[in-house]
XYZ file of C-alpha atoms in Angstrom:
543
model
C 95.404 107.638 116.416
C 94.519 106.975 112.661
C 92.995 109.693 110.993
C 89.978 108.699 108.898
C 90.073 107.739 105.458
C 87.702 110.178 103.667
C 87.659 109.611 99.503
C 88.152 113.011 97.964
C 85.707 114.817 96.118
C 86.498 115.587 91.951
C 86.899 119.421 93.443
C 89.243 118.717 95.622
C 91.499 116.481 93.394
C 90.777 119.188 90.257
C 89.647 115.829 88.643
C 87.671 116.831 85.224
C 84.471 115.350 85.523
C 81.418 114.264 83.128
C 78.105 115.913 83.186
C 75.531 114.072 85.225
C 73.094 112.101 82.958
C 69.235 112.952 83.120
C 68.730 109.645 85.011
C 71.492 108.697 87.078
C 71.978 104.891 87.615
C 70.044 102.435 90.147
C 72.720 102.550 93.212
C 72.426 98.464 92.554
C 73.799 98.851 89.302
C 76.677 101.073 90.374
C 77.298 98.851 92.866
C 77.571 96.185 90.476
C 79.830 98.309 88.318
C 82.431 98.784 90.950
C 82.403 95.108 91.702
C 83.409 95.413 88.452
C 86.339 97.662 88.488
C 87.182 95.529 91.463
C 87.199 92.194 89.902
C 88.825 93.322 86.388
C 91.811 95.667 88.550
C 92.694 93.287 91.533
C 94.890 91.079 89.713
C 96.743 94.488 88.119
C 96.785 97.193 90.727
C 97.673 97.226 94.561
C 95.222 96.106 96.742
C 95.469 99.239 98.768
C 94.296 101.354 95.861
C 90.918 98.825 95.577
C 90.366 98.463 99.208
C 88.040 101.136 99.889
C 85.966 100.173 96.724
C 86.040 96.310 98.236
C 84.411 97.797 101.281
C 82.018 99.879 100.124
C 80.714 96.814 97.474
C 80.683 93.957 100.089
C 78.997 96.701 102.578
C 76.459 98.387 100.368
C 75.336 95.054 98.520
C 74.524 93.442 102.513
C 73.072 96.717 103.373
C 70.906 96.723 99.967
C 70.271 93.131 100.890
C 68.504 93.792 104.550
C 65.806 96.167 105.780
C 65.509 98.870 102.537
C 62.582 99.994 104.794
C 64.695 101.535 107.371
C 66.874 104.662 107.378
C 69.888 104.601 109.938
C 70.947 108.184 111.205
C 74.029 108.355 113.365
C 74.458 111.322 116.013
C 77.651 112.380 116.462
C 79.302 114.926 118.553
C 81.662 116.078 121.861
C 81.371 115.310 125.588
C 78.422 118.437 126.469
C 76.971 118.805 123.219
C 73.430 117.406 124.297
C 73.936 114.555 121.483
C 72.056 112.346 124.304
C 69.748 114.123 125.358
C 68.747 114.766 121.732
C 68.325 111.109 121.094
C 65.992 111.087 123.798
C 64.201 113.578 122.599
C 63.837 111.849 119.239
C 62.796 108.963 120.526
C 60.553 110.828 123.267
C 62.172 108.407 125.599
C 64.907 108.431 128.160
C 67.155 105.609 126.968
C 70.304 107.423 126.369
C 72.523 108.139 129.742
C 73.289 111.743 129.797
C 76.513 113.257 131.096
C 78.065 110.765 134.269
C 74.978 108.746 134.210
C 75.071 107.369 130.874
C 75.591 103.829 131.653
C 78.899 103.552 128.625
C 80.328 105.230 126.063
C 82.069 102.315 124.213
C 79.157 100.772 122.472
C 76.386 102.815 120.182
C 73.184 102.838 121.767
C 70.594 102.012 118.550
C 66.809 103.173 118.652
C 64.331 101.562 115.543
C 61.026 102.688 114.757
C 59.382 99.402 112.752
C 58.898 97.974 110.348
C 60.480 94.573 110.970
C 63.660 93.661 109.879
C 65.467 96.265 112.322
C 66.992 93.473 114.481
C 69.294 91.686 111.847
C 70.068 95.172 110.435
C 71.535 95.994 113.433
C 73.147 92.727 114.222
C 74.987 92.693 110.919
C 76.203 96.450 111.849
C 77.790 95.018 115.356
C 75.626 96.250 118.038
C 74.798 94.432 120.858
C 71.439 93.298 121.335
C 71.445 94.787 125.079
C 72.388 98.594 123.193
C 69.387 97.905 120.800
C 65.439 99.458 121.571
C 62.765 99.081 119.593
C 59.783 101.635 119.635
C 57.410 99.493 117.540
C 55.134 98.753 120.262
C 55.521 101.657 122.133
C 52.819 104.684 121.894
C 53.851 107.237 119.382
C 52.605 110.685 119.986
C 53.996 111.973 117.104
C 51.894 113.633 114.113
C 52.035 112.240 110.930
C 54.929 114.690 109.690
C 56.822 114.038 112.839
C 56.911 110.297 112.475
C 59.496 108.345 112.190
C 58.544 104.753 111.288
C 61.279 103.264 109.352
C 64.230 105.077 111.189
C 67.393 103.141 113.279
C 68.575 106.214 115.341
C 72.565 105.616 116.382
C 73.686 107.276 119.278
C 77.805 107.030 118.863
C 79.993 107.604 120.886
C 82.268 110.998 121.917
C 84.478 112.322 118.935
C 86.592 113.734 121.517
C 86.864 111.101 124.534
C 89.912 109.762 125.712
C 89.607 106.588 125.223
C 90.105 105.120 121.656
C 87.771 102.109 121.559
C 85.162 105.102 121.380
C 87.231 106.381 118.751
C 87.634 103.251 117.093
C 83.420 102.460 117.242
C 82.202 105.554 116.046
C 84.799 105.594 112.686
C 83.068 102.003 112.541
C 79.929 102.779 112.284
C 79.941 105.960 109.950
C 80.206 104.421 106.940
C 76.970 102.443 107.632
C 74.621 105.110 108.262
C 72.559 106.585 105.528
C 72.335 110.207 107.232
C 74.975 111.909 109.546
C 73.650 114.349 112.382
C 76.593 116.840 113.807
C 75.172 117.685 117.081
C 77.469 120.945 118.293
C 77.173 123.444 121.111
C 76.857 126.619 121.223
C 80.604 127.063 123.003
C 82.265 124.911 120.928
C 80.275 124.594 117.139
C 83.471 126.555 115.916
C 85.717 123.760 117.743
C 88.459 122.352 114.989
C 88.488 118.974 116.393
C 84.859 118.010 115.169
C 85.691 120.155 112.111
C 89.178 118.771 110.940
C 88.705 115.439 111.805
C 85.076 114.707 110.437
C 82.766 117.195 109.127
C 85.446 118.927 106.820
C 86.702 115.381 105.111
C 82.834 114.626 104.735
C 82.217 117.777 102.504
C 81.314 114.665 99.869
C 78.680 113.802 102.044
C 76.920 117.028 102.569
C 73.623 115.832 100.710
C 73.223 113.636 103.231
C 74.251 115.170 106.468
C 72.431 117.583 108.706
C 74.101 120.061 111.284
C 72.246 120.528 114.197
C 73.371 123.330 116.943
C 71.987 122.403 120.011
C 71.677 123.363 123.124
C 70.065 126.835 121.358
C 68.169 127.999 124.808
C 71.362 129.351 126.259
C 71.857 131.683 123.149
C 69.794 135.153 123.524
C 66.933 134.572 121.123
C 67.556 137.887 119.538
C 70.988 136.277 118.577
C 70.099 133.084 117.692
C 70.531 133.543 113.903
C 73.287 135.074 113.717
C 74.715 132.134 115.467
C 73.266 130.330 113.198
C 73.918 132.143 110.112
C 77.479 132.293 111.669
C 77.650 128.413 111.762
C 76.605 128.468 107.948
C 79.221 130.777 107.773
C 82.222 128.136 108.865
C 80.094 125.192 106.914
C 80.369 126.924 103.640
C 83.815 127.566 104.307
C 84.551 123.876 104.850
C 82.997 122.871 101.323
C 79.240 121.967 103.089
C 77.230 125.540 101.642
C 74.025 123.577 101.137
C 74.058 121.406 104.531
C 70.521 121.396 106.352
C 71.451 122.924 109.553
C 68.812 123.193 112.174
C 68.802 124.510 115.882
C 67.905 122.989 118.223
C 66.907 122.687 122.510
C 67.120 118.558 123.566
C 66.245 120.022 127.041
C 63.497 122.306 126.054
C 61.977 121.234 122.834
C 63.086 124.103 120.612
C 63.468 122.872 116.929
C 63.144 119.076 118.015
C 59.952 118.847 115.880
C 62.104 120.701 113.074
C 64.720 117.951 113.072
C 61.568 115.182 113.371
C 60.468 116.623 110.094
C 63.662 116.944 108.709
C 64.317 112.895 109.696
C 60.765 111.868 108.429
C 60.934 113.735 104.789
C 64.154 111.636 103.928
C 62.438 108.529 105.840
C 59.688 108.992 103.506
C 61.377 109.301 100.432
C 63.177 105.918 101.149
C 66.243 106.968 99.388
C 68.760 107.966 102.701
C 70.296 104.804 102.243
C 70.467 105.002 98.774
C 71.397 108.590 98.786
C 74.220 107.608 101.266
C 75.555 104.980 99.109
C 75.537 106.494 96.082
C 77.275 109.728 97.390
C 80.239 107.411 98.421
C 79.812 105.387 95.731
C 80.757 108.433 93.618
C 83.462 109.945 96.072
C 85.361 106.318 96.000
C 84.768 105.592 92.469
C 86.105 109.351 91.407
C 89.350 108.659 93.834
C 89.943 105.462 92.328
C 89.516 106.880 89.173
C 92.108 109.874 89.814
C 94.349 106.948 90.506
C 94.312 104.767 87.725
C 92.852 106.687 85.213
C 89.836 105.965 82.945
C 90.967 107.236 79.706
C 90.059 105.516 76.429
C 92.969 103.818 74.969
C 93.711 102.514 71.733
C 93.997 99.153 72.667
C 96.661 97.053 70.748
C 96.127 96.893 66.721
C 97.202 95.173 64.165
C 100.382 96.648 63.100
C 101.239 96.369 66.549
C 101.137 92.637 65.998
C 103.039 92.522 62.914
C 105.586 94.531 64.366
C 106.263 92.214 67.733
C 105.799 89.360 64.942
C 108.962 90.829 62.732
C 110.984 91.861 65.863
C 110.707 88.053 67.111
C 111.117 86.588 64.090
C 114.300 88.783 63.610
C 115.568 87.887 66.939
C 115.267 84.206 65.980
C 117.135 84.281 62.435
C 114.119 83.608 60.474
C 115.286 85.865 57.707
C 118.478 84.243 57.742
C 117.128 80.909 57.625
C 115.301 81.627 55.067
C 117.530 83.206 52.831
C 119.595 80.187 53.449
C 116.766 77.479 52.219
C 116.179 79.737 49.488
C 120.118 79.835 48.305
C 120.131 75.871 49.280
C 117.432 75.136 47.303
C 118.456 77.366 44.181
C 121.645 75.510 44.250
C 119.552 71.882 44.740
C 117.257 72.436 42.410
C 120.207 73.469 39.531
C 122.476 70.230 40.300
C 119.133 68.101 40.076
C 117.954 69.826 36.755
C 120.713 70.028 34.858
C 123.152 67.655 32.112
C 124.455 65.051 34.041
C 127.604 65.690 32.868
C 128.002 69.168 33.822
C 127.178 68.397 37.533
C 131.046 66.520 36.928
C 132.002 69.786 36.785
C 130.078 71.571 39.182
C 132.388 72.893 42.265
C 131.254 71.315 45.747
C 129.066 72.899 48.305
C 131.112 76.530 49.423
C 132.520 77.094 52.848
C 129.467 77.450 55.278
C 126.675 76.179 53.260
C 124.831 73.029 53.983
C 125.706 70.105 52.431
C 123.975 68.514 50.083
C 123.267 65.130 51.885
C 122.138 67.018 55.076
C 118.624 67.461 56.343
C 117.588 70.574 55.742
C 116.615 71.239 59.595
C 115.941 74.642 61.028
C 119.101 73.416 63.332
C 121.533 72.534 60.692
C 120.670 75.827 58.472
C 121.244 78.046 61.717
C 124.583 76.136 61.919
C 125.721 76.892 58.046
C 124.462 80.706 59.278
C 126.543 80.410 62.093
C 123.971 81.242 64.287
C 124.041 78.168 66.369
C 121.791 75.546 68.088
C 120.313 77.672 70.405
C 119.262 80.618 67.435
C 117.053 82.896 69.326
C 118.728 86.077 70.534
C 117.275 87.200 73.936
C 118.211 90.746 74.136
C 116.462 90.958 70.400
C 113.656 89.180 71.452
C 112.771 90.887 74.679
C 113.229 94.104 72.943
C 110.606 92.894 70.941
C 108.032 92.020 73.827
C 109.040 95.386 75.705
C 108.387 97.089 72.402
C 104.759 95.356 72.060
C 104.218 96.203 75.668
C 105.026 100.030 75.583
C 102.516 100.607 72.458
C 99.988 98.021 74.156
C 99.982 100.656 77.444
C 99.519 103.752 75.415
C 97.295 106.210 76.588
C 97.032 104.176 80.127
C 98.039 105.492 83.313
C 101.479 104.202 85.524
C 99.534 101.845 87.924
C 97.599 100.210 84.197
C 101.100 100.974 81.862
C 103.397 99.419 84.834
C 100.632 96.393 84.923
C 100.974 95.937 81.248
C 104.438 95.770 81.328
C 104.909 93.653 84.327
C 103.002 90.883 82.302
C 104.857 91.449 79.475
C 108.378 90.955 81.375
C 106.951 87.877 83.085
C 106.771 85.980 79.331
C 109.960 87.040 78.151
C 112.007 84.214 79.165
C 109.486 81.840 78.549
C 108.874 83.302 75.097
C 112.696 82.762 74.048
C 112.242 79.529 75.402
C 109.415 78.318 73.475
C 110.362 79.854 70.277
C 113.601 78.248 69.986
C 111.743 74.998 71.210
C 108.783 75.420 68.199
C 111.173 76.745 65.673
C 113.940 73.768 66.192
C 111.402 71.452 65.848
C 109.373 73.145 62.614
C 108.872 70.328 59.770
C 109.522 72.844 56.824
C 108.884 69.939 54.054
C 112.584 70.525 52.597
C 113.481 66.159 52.630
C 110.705 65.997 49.798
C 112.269 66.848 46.536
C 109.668 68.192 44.058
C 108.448 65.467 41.315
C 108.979 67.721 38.446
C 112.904 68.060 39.362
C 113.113 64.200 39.033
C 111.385 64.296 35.848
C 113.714 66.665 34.574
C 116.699 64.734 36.098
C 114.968 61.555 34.393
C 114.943 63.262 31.092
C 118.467 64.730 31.323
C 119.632 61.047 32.033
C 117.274 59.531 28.979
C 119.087 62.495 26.292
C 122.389 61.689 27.822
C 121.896 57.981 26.987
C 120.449 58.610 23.687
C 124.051 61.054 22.792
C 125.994 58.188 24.290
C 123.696 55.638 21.697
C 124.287 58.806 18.741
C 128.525 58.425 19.608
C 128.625 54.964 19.412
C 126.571 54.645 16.308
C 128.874 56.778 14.917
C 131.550 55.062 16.027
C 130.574 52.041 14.618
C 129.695 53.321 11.361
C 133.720 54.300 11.071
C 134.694 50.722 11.383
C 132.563 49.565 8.219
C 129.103 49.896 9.301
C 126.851 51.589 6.674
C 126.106 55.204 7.332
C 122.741 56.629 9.128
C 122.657 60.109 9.171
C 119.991 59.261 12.103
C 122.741 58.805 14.171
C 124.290 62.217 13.531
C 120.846 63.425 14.669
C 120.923 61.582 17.590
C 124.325 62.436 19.323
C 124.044 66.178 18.687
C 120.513 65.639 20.099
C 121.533 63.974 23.346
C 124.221 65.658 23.765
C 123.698 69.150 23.393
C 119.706 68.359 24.308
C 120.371 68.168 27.710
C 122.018 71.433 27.973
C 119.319 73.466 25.997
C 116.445 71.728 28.587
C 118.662 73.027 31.666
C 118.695 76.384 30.412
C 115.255 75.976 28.825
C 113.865 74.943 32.092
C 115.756 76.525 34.468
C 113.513 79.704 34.845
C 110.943 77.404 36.043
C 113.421 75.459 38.491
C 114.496 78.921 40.486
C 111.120 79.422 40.367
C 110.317 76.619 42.564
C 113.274 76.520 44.530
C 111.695 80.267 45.539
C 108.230 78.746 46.291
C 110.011 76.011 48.576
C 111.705 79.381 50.642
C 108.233 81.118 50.496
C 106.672 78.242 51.848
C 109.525 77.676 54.375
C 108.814 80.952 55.450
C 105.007 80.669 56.060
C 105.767 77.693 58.162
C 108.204 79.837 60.323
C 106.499 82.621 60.478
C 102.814 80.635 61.627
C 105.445 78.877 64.702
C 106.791 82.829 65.144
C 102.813 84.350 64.957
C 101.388 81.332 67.277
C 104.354 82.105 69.903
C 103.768 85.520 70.003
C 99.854 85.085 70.057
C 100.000 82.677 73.407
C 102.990 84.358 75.187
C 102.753 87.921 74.091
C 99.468 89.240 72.952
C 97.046 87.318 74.284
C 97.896 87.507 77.996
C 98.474 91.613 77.293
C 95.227 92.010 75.359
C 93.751 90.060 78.301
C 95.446 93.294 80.853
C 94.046 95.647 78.212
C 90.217 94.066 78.150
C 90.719 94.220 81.845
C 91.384 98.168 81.935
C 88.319 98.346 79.592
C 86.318 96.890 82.157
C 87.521 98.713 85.192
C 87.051 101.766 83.473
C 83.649 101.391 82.057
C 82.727 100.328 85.840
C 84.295 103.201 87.338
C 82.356 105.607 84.515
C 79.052 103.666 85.575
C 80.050 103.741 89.456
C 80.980 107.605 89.826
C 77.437 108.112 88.497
């Protein structure tokens, strides 16, 4: 037989936990702050871990949804306690079979004093309209601190029968009610079965549960308090110090107007239900908690960006690329500027360097790197994302760190993927030569022509033709003009082969910074926001 799932209190798990605020939060709100934790955690954490806070918020927001004007108090006890013939007594009616004449065992029998609204409170809790009886029509003897309009008495089932539907109903229907009444005898209040199995794990609950030993007549009166005080005794020992424990005689009467009272101050003060809720509320919300941590955490910054930004950009050969526009374009931007006839001279493109008639492609300047087609690395790069992932999940707990880095392994392949892609296909603007090299190559061509005009002139004058010392001028001039503008201008030519790499670079690094942004941080930030929430819901939940 399953043992009941209990949450554990913060002093049980040694959990460190805030102080209490003057005003603790509307049990609506809470509610709505698990929901949530719920909704930011499910698509992170195992279900299992959020499944008792998915009950407890799909319960409590129904039950907050129904009759708020009635209280539901379950009785609960062992074959011979008198839990029967106390509900009778209650409801100064005999409804409740006692001992062999109690009609069954399997269903709760359910009592409600008005107001209206009883009926589809009980229907949504699962008990049969032939186990339900109303006493809003019936005459109420009771005085006016012994009423108890407004309460849905359950009477549940045997803890210790033998048959486990009975088992099965009565772990059903404790987490609906919104005060818990332990009815024990006086041979067996000490038994371990009630104790182990339900009042111990409900220790959480002890605000809104009530003891009651029963059956008191058959104690001596002279010892009636110490059995009492003895009962306290094994309660305090059990975690409950401060439960209300009352005895009482179903048969007789003794302390039945006690236990009235006792039902019709937390009736009155319309908050058992609330009370109720917002103990588990805080018992589930503080387990949870335990689990998966609510630590602040310094979310992902921006150096953490820059650094999975240079670790991708690394793994795809942008540095090399770029180095190799920048030596490209030094060498360009030289053969372009300079005398025409010196480029005669000029040695052809080196060993594993572009050529000068190819496009200057991210593809083809992987291939003079030797780096190949396919130029991101994927061990680099998913070192990278791992990386980004391990400083994204600092400060987080396993379930939250494991969820971080479960996304981030998901998007590894697909990052490689999609940075080669965006990278092969980068326009980096290097099949537009710059104007001002062309102007420089058109006045390098317009001096050579005017030294070729000087040497003929001159040639020409040494065959008869009267001498012009204008032609002296200009040969020297176009000659040796063309090699003084190289070197004048060639400063300014590096200079602008440079910019061409540094823009290059920006245009690689934006494809490198939007990959990273749509693969990498964004869904990770998204895990991050979502640990945010849960946690400031499980703060506002646990109260």
């Amino acid at each position: 037989m399953t043992e009941p799932v209990t949450p554990a209190t913060p002093a049980e798990t040694g959990t460190e936990t805030t102080a209490t605020p003057a005003v603790a939060p509307d049990v609506a709100a809470r509610l709505d702050a698990l929901q949530q934790a719920v909704d930011a955690s499910k698509a992170h954490l195992d279900a299992e871990v959020l499944r008792p806070a998915a009950d407890v918020t799909g319960r409590g927001a129904e039950r907050l949804k129904l009759s708020g004007e009635h209280t539901i108090v379950a009785l609960g006890g062992a074959t011979g306690s008198g839990k029967s013939s106390l509900f009778n007594a209650l409801a100064d009616l005999e409804i409740a079979g006692t001992g062999v004449r109690r009609p069954t065992t399997t269903w709760a029998l359910a009592c409600a004093w008005g107001p209206d609204g009883a009926t589809e409170l009980l229907e949504w809790m699962g008990i049969p309209a032939r186990h339900q009886v109303s006493r809003q029509s019936m005459l109420d003897r009771s005085s006016d601190d012994t009423r108890l309009d407004g309460l849905v008495l359950l009477d549940l089932p045997d803890h210790d029968s033998t048959e486990v539907s009975h088992h099965l109903e009565m772990e059903r229907l404790l987490p609906y009610s919104d005060t818990l009444v332990w009815v024990l005898d006086p041979q067996k209040y000490a038994d371990a079965a009630i104790h182990d199995r339900y009042i111990r794990p409900m220790a959480a609950y002890a605000d809104v549960t009530i003891v009651v030993l029963n059956q008191i007549d058959r104690i001596p009166f002279d010892q009636r308090e110490n059995a009492l005080a003895d009962l306290r005794r094994i309660l305090t020992e059990e975690g409950l110090p401060d439960v209300t424990v009352i005895g009482v005689s179903a048969a007789r009467g003794d302390g039945v107007d006690e236990l009235k009272r006792e039902l019709a101050r937390r009736i009155r003060a319309k908050q058992a239900s609330r009370e109720r809720l917002g103990t588990e509320l805080t018992a589930i919300a503080s387990t949870i908690a335990d689990t998966v941590g609510t630590a602040e955490v310094p979310g992902i910054g921006e150096a953490d960006v820059r650094g999975l930004e240079d670790g991708l950009a690394g793994a795809a050969g942008v540095p090399d690329v770029v180095d190799s526009i920048g030596s490209v374009s030094r060498r360009r931007a030289v053969r372009t500027t300079t005398w025409p006839v010196a480029r005669l001279f000029t040695r052809k493109d080196r060993s594993g360097e572009v050529t000068a008639d190819e496009s200057l492609t991210v593809t083809s300047l992987r291939r003079a790197q030797g780096v190949g087609v396919g130029g991101v690395q994927p061990a680099a790069a998913e070192q990278a994302v791992r990386d980004f992932a391990d400083k994204a999940a600092v400060g987080m707990s396993r379930p939250w760190a494991t969820a971080v880095r479960d996304t981030a392994d998901a998007r590894q392949r697909e990052v490689v993927d999609t940075l080669d892609e965006r990278l092969a296909g980068a326009d980096l603007g290097l099949d537009r030569t710059p104007a001002g090299w062309y102007l420089l190559a058109a006045l390098q061509w317009l001096l050579l022509l005017a030294g070729i005009g000087g040497v003929a002139w001159l040639v020409s004058m040494a065959f008869g033709q009267e001498w012009n010392p204008l032609a002296v001028v200009l040969a020297v001039a176009g000659l040796l003009g063309g090699t003084v503008l190289a070197l004048v201008t060639r400063p300014f030519v590096l200079a602008s082969a440079r910019k061409r790499a540094a823009r290059a670079e920006d245009v690689l690094r934006d494809v490198v910074r939007d990959v990273a942004g749509e693969r990498v941080v964004e869904p990770l930030e998204g895990v991050v926001a979502d640990y945010r929430r849960a946690r400031e819901g499980l703060l506002v939940a646990r109260g």
